XYZ file of C-alpha atoms in Angstrom:
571
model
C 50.635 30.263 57.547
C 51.902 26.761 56.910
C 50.837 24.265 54.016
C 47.118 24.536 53.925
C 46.155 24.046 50.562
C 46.095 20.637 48.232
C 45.977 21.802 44.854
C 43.533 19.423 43.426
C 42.927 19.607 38.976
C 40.207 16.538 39.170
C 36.709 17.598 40.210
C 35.715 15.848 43.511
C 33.644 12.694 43.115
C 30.515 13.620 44.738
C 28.811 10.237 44.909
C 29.912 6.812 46.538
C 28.622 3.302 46.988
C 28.697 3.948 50.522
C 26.480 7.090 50.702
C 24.446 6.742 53.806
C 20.927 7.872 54.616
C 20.564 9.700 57.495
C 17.525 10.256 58.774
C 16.203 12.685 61.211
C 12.734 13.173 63.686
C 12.076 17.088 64.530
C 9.471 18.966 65.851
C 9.339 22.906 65.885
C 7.746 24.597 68.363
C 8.489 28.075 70.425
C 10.143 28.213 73.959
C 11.112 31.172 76.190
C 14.885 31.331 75.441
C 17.458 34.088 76.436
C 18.981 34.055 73.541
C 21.132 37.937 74.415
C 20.401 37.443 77.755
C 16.979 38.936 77.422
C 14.043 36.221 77.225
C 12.282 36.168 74.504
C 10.089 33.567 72.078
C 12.413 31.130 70.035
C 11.340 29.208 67.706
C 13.282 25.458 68.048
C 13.809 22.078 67.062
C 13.368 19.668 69.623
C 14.190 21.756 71.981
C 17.293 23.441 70.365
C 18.532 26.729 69.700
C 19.637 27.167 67.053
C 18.381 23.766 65.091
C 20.713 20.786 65.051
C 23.392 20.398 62.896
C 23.241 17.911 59.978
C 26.873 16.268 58.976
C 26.918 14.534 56.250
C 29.114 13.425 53.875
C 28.696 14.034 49.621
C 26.247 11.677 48.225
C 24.238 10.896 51.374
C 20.510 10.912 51.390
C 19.010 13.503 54.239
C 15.682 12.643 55.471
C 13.716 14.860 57.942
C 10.506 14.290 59.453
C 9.251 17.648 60.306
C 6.298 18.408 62.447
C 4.818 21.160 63.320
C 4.123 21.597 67.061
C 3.091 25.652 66.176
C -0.435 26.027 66.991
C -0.798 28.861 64.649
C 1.589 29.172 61.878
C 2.229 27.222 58.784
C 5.825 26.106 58.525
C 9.048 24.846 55.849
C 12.259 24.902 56.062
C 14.648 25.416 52.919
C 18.500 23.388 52.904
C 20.012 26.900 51.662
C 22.733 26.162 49.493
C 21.501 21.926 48.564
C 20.661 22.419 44.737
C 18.186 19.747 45.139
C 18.628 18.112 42.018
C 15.674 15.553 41.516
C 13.831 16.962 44.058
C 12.457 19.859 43.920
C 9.559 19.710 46.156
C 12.015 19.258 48.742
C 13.284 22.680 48.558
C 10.923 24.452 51.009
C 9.781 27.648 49.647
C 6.391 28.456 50.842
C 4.140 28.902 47.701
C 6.503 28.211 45.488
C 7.595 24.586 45.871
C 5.476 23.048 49.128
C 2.192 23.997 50.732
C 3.363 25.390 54.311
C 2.909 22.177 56.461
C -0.281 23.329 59.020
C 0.203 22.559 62.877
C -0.339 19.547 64.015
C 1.268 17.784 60.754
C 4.723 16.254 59.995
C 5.656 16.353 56.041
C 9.257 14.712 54.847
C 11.695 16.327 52.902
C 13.715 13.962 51.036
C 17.196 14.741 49.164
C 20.687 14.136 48.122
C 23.521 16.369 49.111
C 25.760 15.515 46.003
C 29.155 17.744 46.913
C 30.720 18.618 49.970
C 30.361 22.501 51.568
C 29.116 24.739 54.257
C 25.297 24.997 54.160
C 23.307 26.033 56.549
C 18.927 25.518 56.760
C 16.569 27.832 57.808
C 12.515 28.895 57.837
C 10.930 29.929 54.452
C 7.420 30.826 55.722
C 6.799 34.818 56.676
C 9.816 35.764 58.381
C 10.492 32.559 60.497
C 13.718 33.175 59.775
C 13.790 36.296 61.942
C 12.376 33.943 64.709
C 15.509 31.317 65.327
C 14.271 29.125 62.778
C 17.904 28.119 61.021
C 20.944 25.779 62.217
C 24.013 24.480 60.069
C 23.727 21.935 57.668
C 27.856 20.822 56.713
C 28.393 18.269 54.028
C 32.399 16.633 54.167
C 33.769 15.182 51.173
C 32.717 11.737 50.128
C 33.966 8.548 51.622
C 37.373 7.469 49.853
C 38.264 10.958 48.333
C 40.712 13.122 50.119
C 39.686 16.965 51.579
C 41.728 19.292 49.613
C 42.838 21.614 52.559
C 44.900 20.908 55.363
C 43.605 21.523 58.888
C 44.248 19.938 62.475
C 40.533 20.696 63.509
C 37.227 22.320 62.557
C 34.284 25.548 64.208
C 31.223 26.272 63.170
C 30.462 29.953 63.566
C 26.356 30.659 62.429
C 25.890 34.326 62.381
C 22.579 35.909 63.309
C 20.943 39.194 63.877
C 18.099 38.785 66.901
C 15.125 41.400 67.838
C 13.435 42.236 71.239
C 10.087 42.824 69.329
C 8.304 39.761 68.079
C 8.003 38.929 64.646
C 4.354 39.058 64.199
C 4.700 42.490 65.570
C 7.390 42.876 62.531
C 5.240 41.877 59.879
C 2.238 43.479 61.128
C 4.615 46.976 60.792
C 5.805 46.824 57.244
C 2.525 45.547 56.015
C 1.487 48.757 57.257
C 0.363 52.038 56.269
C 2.094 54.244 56.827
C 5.241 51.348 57.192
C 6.649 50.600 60.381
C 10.157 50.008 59.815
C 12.159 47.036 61.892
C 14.700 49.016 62.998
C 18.423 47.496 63.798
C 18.877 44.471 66.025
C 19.149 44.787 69.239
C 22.129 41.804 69.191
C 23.849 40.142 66.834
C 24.252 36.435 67.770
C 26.970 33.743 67.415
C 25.842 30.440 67.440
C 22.325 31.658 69.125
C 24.180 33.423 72.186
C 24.510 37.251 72.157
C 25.185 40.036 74.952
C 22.184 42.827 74.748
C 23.070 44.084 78.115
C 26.638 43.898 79.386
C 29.903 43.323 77.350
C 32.875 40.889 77.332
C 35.181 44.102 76.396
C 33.414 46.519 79.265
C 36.718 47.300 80.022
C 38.159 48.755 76.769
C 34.527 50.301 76.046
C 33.508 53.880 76.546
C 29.888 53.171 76.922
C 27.730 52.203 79.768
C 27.500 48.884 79.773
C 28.776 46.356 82.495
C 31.236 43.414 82.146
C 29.441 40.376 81.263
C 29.411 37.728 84.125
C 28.138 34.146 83.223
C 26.545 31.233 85.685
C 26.114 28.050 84.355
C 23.443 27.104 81.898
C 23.200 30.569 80.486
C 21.723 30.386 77.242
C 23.565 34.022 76.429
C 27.065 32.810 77.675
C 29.506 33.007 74.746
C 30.953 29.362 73.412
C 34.920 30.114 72.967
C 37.264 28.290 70.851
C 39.358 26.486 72.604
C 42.810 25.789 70.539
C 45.917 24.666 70.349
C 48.760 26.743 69.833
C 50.575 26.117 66.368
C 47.648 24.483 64.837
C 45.568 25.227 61.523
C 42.315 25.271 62.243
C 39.248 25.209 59.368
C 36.224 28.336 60.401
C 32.856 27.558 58.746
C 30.930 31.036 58.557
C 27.064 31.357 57.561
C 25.399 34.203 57.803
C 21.216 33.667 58.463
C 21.058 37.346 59.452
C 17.500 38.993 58.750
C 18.891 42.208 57.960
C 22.492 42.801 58.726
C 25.648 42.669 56.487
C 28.738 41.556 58.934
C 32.233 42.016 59.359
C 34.095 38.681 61.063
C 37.802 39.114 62.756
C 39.838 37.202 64.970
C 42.506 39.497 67.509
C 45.518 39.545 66.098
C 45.113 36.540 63.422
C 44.936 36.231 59.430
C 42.286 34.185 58.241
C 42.921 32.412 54.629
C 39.462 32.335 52.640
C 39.021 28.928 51.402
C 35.750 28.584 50.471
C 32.489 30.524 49.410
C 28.984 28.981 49.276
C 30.016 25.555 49.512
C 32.741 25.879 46.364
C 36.317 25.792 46.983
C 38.245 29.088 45.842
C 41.377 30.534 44.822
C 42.875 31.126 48.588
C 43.563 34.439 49.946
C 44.637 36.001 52.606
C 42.894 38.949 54.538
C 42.268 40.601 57.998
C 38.792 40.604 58.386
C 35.963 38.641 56.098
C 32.589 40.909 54.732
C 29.798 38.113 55.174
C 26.312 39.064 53.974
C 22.855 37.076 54.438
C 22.735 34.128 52.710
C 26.711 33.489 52.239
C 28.549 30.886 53.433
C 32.195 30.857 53.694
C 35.266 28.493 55.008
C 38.417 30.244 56.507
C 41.336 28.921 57.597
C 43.451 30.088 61.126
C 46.784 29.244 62.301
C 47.602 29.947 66.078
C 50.397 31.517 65.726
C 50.256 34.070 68.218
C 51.580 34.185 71.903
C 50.042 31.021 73.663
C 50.068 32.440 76.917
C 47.361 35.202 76.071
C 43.384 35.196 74.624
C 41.979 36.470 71.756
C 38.731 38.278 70.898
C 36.807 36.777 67.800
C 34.416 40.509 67.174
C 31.356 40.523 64.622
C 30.000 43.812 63.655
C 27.639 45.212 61.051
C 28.656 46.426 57.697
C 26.203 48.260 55.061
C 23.925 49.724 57.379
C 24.547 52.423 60.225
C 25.132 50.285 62.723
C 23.043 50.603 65.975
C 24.221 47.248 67.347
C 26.908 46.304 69.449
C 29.722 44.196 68.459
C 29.050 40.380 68.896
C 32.136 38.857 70.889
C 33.202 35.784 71.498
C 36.724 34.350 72.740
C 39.214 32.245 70.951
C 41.297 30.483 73.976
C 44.818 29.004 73.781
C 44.123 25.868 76.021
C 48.186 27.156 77.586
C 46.327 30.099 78.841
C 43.008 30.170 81.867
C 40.221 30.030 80.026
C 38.439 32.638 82.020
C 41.970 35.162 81.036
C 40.227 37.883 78.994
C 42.495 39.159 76.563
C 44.891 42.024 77.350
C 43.591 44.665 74.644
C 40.287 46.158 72.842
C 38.295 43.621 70.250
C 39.008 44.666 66.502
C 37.254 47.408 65.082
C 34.881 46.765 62.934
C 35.702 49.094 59.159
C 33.486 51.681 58.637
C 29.782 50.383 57.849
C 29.640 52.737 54.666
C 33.251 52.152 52.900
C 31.555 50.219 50.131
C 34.338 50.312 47.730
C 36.195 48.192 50.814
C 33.485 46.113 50.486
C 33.464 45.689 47.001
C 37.512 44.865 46.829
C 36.656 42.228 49.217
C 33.742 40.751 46.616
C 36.480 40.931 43.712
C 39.628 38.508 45.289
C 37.182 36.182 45.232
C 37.831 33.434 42.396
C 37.225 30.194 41.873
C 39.966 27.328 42.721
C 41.882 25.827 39.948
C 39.957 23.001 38.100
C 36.289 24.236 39.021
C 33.551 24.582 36.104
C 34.193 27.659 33.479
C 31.025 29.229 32.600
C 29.335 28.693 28.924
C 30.691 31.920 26.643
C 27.922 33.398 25.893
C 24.031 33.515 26.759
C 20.857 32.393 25.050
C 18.692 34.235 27.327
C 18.844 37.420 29.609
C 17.064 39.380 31.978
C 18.123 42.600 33.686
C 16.076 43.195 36.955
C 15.633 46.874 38.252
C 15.328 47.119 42.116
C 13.218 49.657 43.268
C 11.236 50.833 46.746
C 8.153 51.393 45.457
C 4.245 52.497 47.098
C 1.113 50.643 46.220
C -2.279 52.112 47.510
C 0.134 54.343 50.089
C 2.126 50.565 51.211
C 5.340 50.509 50.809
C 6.579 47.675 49.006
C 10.273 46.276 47.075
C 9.879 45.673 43.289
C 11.629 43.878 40.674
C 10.819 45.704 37.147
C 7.809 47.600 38.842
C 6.346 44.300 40.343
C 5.837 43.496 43.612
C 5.601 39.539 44.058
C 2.959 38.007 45.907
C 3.408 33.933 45.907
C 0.065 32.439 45.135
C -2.403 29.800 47.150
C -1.341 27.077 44.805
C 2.097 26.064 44.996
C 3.760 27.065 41.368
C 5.675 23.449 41.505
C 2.173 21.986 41.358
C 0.733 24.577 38.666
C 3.344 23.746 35.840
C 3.428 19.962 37.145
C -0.429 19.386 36.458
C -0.645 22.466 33.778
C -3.292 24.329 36.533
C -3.615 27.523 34.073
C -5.336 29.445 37.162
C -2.813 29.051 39.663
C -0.538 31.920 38.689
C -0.617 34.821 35.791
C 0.917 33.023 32.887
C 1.974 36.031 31.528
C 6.126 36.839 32.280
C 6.861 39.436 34.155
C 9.459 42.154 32.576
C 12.174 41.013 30.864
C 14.163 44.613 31.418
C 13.435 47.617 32.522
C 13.167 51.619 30.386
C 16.771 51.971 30.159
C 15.992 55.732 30.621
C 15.169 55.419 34.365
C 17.576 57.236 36.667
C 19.001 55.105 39.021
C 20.351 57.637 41.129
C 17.245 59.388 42.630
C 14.066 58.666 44.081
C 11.289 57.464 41.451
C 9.300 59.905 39.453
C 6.610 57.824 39.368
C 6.339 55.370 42.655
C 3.548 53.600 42.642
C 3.880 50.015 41.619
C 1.795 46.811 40.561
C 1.511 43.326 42.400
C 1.966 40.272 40.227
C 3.323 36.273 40.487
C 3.866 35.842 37.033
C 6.923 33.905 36.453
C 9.856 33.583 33.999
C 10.160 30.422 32.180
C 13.370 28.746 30.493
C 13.777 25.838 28.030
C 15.870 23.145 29.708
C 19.848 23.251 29.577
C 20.615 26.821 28.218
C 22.510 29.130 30.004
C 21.114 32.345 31.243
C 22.361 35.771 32.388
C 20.917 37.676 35.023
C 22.039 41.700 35.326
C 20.651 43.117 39.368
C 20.326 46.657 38.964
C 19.825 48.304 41.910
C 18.546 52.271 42.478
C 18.020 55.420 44.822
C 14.745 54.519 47.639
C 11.561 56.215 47.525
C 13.043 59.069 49.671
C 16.661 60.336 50.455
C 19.849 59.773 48.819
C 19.838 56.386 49.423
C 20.418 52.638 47.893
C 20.706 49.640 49.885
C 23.014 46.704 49.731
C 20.916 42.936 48.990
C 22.194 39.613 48.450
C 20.140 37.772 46.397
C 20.068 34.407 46.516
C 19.196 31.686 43.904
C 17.324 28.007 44.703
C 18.354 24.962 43.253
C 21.633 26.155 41.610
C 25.348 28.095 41.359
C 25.848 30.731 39.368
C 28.886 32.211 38.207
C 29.300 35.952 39.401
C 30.681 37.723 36.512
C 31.151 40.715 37.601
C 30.479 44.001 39.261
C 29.394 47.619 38.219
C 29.002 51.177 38.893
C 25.892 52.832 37.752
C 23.791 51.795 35.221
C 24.224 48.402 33.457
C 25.353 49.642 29.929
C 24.405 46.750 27.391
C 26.889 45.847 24.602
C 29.803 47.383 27.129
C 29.701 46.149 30.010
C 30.175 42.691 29.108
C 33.521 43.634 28.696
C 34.393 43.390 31.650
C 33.024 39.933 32.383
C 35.628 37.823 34.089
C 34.740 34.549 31.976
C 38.169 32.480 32.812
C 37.716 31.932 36.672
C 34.608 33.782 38.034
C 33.183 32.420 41.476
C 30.492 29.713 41.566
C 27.778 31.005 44.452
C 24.506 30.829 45.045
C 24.295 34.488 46.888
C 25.268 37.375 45.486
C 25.686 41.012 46.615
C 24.322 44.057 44.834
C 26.073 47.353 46.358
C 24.526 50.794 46.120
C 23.940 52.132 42.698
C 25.351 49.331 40.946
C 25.273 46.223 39.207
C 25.858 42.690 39.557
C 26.368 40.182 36.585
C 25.562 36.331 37.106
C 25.170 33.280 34.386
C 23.701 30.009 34.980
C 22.840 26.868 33.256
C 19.145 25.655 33.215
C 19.968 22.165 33.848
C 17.977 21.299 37.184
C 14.289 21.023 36.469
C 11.547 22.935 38.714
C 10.836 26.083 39.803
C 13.291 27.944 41.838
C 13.038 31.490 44.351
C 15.655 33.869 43.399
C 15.281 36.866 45.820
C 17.090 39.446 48.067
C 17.882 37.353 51.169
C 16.908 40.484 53.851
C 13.773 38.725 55.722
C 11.516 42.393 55.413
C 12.624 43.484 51.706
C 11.484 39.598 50.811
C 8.313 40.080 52.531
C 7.454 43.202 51.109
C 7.787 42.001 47.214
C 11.519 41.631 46.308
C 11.489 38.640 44.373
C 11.349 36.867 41.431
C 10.598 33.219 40.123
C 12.295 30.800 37.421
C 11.257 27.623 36.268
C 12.997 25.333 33.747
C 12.887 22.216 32.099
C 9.266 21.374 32.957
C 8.423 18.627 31.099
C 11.308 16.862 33.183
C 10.177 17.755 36.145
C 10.009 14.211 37.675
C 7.320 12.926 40.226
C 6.221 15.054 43.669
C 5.035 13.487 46.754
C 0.906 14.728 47.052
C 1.647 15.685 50.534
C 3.889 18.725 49.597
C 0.841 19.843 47.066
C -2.096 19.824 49.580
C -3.505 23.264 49.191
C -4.856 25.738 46.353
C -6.216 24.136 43.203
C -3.528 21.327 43.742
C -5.798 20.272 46.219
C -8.837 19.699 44.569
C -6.788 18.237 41.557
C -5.069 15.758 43.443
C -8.289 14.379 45.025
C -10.299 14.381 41.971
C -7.048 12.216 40.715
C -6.650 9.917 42.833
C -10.241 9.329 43.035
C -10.419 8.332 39.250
């Protein structure tokens, strides 16, 4: 595979005298777009689909004007993966950091990206998400201080899943009674452009469909790869899916896994990379293979039965035509329900040589049940039999300006009856609503033990990544069953566990993660699936809040904030 890899003992300098601001002018509004070839509503940024990308380099300051051209939705956007140290208005979680910005306004997020990685941005308001609100957001290592792998040249592959139906529709189904489930996708996208109706591998498929056939302009059309042969190139991967877990492969090529949510790793080699919603990864490809021919880069969905077609797209030797398909079928894509291939794939993941160990032990820890659950015949997600519902008032502003109305002050659960049977439908199903939160002292470190369980109905239990604002954790480990307290911490890997900020929790099991408190605010952790988060499955954290520093009024214009702010700055 070549030398690829600088081994590198001294943690990266992540801030410079030369750290730039860049600064940046959108507007978000929808356009018709074709996005699988099929025209549909988009939601863009000036124009674009998906969003710009942001480069940047560690220790620049980003700053976005955003306005909202939507003439009836609120809007954020959240820098998934930016820890936002200092900053934690700037996050952009509706209701829990920001006020959604109302149409016709423009509100500036402000912040430092202080180490390099592959990020990506996306909406935080309803599902937005699900609507093409997302583009990449890729930070390069700071001015002066050398990139620890070794590539000729760099891609940027942003993995979606897109629907025919539109998104208010969506909502308006599981907020139902009875729920109307989503379904599948109809596509899944690469870089915005998807095939619904016609194939690039027509010819090696057994199915109906037609061979693709592009004109210019078409928003649909695949973008290839164009390489060179005997070159390493570097493959940034994030996954904004809604719903779908993928499966990534490149014809005939290993791809070396470099990097997972913006942390370098241990490098390994593999066939095929699992990438969930919310994860970010960096792999590295060599072209190796024959020059004369074409390869077929295939993306297909993992975790769920898959009712979607294969995503394809083309990597092209520049010493063969460009239009030369290649000579035999796409890879397959493993079996959506071989879990424990899955989970094998989660467990070569460790952390490169010289990053952060985790603290030894824990001051405080929760262990959070997830269960399908009914209130008043609505099915909702719950995290230790409560549903969250954000409030009006931003929490960010509540424990800022001690607001004791804004949200129940009361924490939520910190376990779960350790005699409930994970691996069948509840006894009991109905559930409770609530936006309590949990709060932490500043700078202690904190475990966090996802349990997950059977559904309301079936023999069923769903895979979700959850993800976690404004920090890493370590993942310490993985599980079978039920968490077993006092045991299972046994088999904590605790001398080179991954740093992430998304985590997957596979059927009837557990997942293990420790953080530090050290990044003052209030932070979303949640499964990153656009309909389990809007029907409840969430939780809150807030830390260190007698540190939390000043936040601009604008981001705290609603709710009781409101009133507070005016009767403030009145005085």
């Amino acid at each position: 595979m070549g030398v690829w890899w600088i081994v590198v003992v001294a943690a990266v300098l992540t801030h410079t005298a030369s750290a730039t601001v860049r600064e940046y002018d959108w507007e978000v509004e929808y356009k018709f777009w074709q996005p699988d070839c099929k025209e549909g509503a988009v939601m863009t940024i000036n124009g674009q689909f998906p969003g710009p990308t942001i480069k940047a380099v560690a220790g620049d300051t980003i700053v976005v004007h955003l306005t909202n051209k939507l003439t009836t939705e609120g809007l954020v956007i959240h820098w998934h993966g930016i820890r936002q140290l200092g900053s934690p208005w700037a996050d952009g979680a509706a209701g829990v950091t920001q006020c959604a910005i109302n149409p016709g306004e423009t509100f500036t997020y402000k912040f430092t990206v202080e180490k390099p990685g592959t990020h990506f941005y996306h909406g935080h308001y309803g599902m937005q998400r699900s609507a093409g609100l997302y583009g990449s957001l890729i930070v390069d290592v700071a001015k002066g201080q050398r990139e620890r792998l070794r590539y000729d040249g760099e891609f940027n592959l942003l993995l979606s899943d897109w629907w025919h139906e539109p998104i208010p529709s969506q909502e308006l189904g599981l907020s139902s009674k009875p729920m109307r489930w989503i379904g599948e996708a109809q596509s899944i996208l690469i870089n915005g452009r998807g095939q619904f109706n016609c194939s690039l591998a027509a010819q090696f498929s057994n199915t109906s469909l037609p061979m693709c056939t592009f004109k210019e302009g078409d928003q649909c059309a695949p973008q290839k790869l164009n390489v060179e042969p005997n070159k390493t190139y570097r493959i940034r991967l994030a996954s904004t899916t809604a719903l779908a877990s993928l499966n990534l492969a490149v014809q005939g090529h290993k791809l070396v896994v470099v990097e997972a949510d913006g942390n370098y790793i241990t490098p390994f080699i593999t066939d095929d990379i699992d990438i969930y919603s919310g994860e970010s990864y960096s792999v590295l490809l060599t072209t190796d293979q024959d020059p004369s021919q074409n390869y077929y880069i295939s993306v297909g969905v993992r975790g769920r039965k898959p009712n979607t077609t294969q995503a394809l797209s083309i990597l092209n030797y520049v010493t063969a035509p460009a239009s030369k398909l290649p000579s035999s079928p796409p890879p397959v894509t493993p079996r959506w329900d071989d879990f424990e291939r899955s989970k094998n794939f989660s467990k070569k993941i460790f952390s490169a040589m010289g990053s952060p160990s985790p603290p030894k032990k824990y001051r405080k820890r929760l262990i959070l049940l997830n269960t399908q659950n009914l209130i008043d015949g609505y099915t909702k997600w719950a995290i230790n039999n409560v549903s969250l519902v954000t409030p009006a008032t931003p929490y960010l502003g509540s424990v800022k300006y001690n607001l004791k109305l804004g949200f129940n002050r009361k924490s939520p659960p910190r376990s779960y009856r350790m005699d409930y049977d994970i691996m069948n439908p509840p006894p009991f199903p109905n559930t409770t609503t609530g936006n309590g939160i949990y709060v932490f002292p500043f700078n202690v470190t904190v475990d966090v033990i996802i349990q997950n369980a059977n559904v309301l109905k079936g023999v069923v239990s769903e895979i979700h990544p959850w993800h976690l604002h404004g920090h890493d954790f370590w993942v310490l480990g993985y599980g079978d069953g039920k968490f077993k307290p006092g045991i299972d911490e046994k088999t904590y890997n605790l001398k080179n566990p991954p740093l992430r900020n998304t985590a997957i929790l596979y059927p009837y099991g557990w997942t293990a993660l420790r953080f530090v408190t050290d990044n003052p605010g209030v932070w979303f952790f949640h499964c990153h699936i656009e309909p389990h988060l809007h029907m409840g499955m969430g939780v809150v954290f807030a830390e260190g809040l007698n540190r939390i520093g000043k936040i601009p009024d604008e981001a705290l214009g609603c709710g009781l904030t409101k009133q507070f702010l005016m009767n403030r700055n009145h005085n």
